[in-house]
Tab-separated table of C-alpha atoms in Angstrom:
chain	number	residue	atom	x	y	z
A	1	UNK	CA	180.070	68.056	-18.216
A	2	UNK	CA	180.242	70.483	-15.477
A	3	UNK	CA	183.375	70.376	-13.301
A	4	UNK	CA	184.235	71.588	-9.802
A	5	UNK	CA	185.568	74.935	-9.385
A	6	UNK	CA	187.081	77.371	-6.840
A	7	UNK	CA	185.062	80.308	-6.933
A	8	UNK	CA	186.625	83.522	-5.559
A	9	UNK	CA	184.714	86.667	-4.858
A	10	UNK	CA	184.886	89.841	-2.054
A	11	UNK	CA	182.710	90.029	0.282
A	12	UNK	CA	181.225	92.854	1.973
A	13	UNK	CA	183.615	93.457	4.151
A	14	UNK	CA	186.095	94.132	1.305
A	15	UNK	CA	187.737	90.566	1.929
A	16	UNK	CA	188.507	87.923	-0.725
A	17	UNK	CA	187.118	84.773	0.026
A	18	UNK	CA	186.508	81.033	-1.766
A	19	UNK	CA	184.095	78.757	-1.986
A	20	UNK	CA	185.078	74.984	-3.458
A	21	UNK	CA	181.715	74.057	-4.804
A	22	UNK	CA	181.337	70.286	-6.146
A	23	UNK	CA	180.258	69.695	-10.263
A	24	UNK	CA	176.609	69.659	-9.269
A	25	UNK	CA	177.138	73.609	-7.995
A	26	UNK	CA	176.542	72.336	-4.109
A	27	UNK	CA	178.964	74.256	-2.083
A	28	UNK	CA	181.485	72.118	-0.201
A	29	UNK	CA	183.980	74.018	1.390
A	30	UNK	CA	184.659	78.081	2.499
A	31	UNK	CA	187.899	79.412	3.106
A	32	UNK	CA	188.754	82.562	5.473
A	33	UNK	CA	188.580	86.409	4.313
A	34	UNK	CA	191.764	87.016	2.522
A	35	UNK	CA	193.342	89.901	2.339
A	36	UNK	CA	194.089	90.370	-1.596
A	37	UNK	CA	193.185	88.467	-4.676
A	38	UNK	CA	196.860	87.444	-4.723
A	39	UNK	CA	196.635	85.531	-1.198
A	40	UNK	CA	193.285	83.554	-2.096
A	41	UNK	CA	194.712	82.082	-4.890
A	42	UNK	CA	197.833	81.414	-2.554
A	43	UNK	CA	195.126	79.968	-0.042
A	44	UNK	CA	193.405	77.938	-3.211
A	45	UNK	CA	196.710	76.157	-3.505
A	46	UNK	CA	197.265	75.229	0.042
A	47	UNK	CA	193.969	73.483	-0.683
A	48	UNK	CA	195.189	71.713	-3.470
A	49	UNK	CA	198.144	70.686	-2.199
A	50	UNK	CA	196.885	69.469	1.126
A	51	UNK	CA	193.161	68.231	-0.103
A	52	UNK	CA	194.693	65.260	-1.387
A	53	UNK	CA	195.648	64.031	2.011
A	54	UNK	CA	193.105	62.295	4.840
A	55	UNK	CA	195.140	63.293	7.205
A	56	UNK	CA	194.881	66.787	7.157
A	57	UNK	CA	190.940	66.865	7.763
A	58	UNK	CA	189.620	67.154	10.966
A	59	UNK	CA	186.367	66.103	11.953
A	60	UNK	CA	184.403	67.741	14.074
A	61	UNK	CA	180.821	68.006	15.818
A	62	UNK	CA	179.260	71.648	16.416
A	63	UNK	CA	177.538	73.063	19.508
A	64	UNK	CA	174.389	72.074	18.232
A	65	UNK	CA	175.797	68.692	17.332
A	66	UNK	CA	176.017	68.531	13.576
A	67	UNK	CA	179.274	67.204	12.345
A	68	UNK	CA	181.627	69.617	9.762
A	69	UNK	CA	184.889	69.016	8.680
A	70	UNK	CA	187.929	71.384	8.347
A	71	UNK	CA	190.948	70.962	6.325
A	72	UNK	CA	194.035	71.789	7.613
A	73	UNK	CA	197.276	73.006	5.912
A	74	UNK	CA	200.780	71.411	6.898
A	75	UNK	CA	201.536	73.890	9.571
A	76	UNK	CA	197.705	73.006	11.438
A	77	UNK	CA	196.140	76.224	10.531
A	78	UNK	CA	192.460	75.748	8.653
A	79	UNK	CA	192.392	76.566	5.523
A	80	UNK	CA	188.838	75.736	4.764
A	81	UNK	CA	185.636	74.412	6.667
A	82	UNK	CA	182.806	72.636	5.446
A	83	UNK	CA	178.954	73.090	5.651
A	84	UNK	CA	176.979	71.677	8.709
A	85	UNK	CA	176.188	67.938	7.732
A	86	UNK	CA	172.854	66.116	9.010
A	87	UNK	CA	174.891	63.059	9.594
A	88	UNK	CA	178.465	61.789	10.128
A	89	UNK	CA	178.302	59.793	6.608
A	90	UNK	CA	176.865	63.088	4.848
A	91	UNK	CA	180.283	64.955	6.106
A	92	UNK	CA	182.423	61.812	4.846
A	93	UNK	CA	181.085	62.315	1.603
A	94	UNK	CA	181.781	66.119	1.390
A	95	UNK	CA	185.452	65.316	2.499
A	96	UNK	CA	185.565	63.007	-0.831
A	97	UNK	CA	184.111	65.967	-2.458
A	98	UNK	CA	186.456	67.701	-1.823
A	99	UNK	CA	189.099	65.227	-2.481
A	100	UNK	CA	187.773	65.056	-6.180
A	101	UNK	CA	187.454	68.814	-7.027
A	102	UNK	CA	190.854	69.369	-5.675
A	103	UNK	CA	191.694	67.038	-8.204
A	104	UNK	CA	190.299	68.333	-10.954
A	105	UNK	CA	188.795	71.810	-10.173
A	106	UNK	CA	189.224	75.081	-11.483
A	107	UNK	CA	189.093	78.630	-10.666
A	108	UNK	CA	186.448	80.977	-11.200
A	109	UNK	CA	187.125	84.590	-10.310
A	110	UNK	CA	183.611	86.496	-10.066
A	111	UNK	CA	185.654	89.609	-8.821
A	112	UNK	CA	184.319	92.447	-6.238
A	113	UNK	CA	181.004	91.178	-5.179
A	114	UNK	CA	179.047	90.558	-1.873
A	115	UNK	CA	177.925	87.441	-1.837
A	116	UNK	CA	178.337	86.301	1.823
């Protein structure tokens, strides 16, 4: 059975950078450039620690009005963003995604690629 997993990689821009994807491979969440391999794994665990919590998601509706949620770390900065959802109920879902990979993901480090 295929589990959710944290999957770190560099980008292009010589960044680190995560992507939670869910058990079916669907990518759920991004996280911000990082600036060592050391920090995204630091980032992973804000994730982790704060995923678990309704609270600290925010939804929100882009220019082009298509809902996304961010998830916020205890201080209020964003420590990950989701995908661009058709519909309010598809971005409720990724949030419980999320919510069940935090709780039993895992990390994959696929080490100095681009794949942005």
């Amino acid at each position: 059975m295929r589990k959710p997993k944290f999957v770190i990689f560099t980008g292009s821009d010589g960044k680190y950078y995560y992507n939670l994807k869910a058990a079916n491979g669907e990518s759920i969440m991004t996280g911000r450039g990082y600036s060592s391999r050391h920090a995204v794994l630091h980032g992973i665990a804000h994730v982790m620690e704060n995923g678990l919590e309704e609270i600290r998601f925010t939804r929100k509706i882009s220019a082009n009005e298509k809902p996304y949620f961010q998830l916020r770390a205890k201080s209020g900065r964003v420590i990950g963003w989701s995908e661009l959802y058709e519909s309010r109920q598809g971005r409720d879902k990724g949030i419980k995604a999320v919510q069940r990979a935090v709780m039993h993901g895992r990390v994959m480090d696929l080490g100095p690629i681009a794949a942005l």
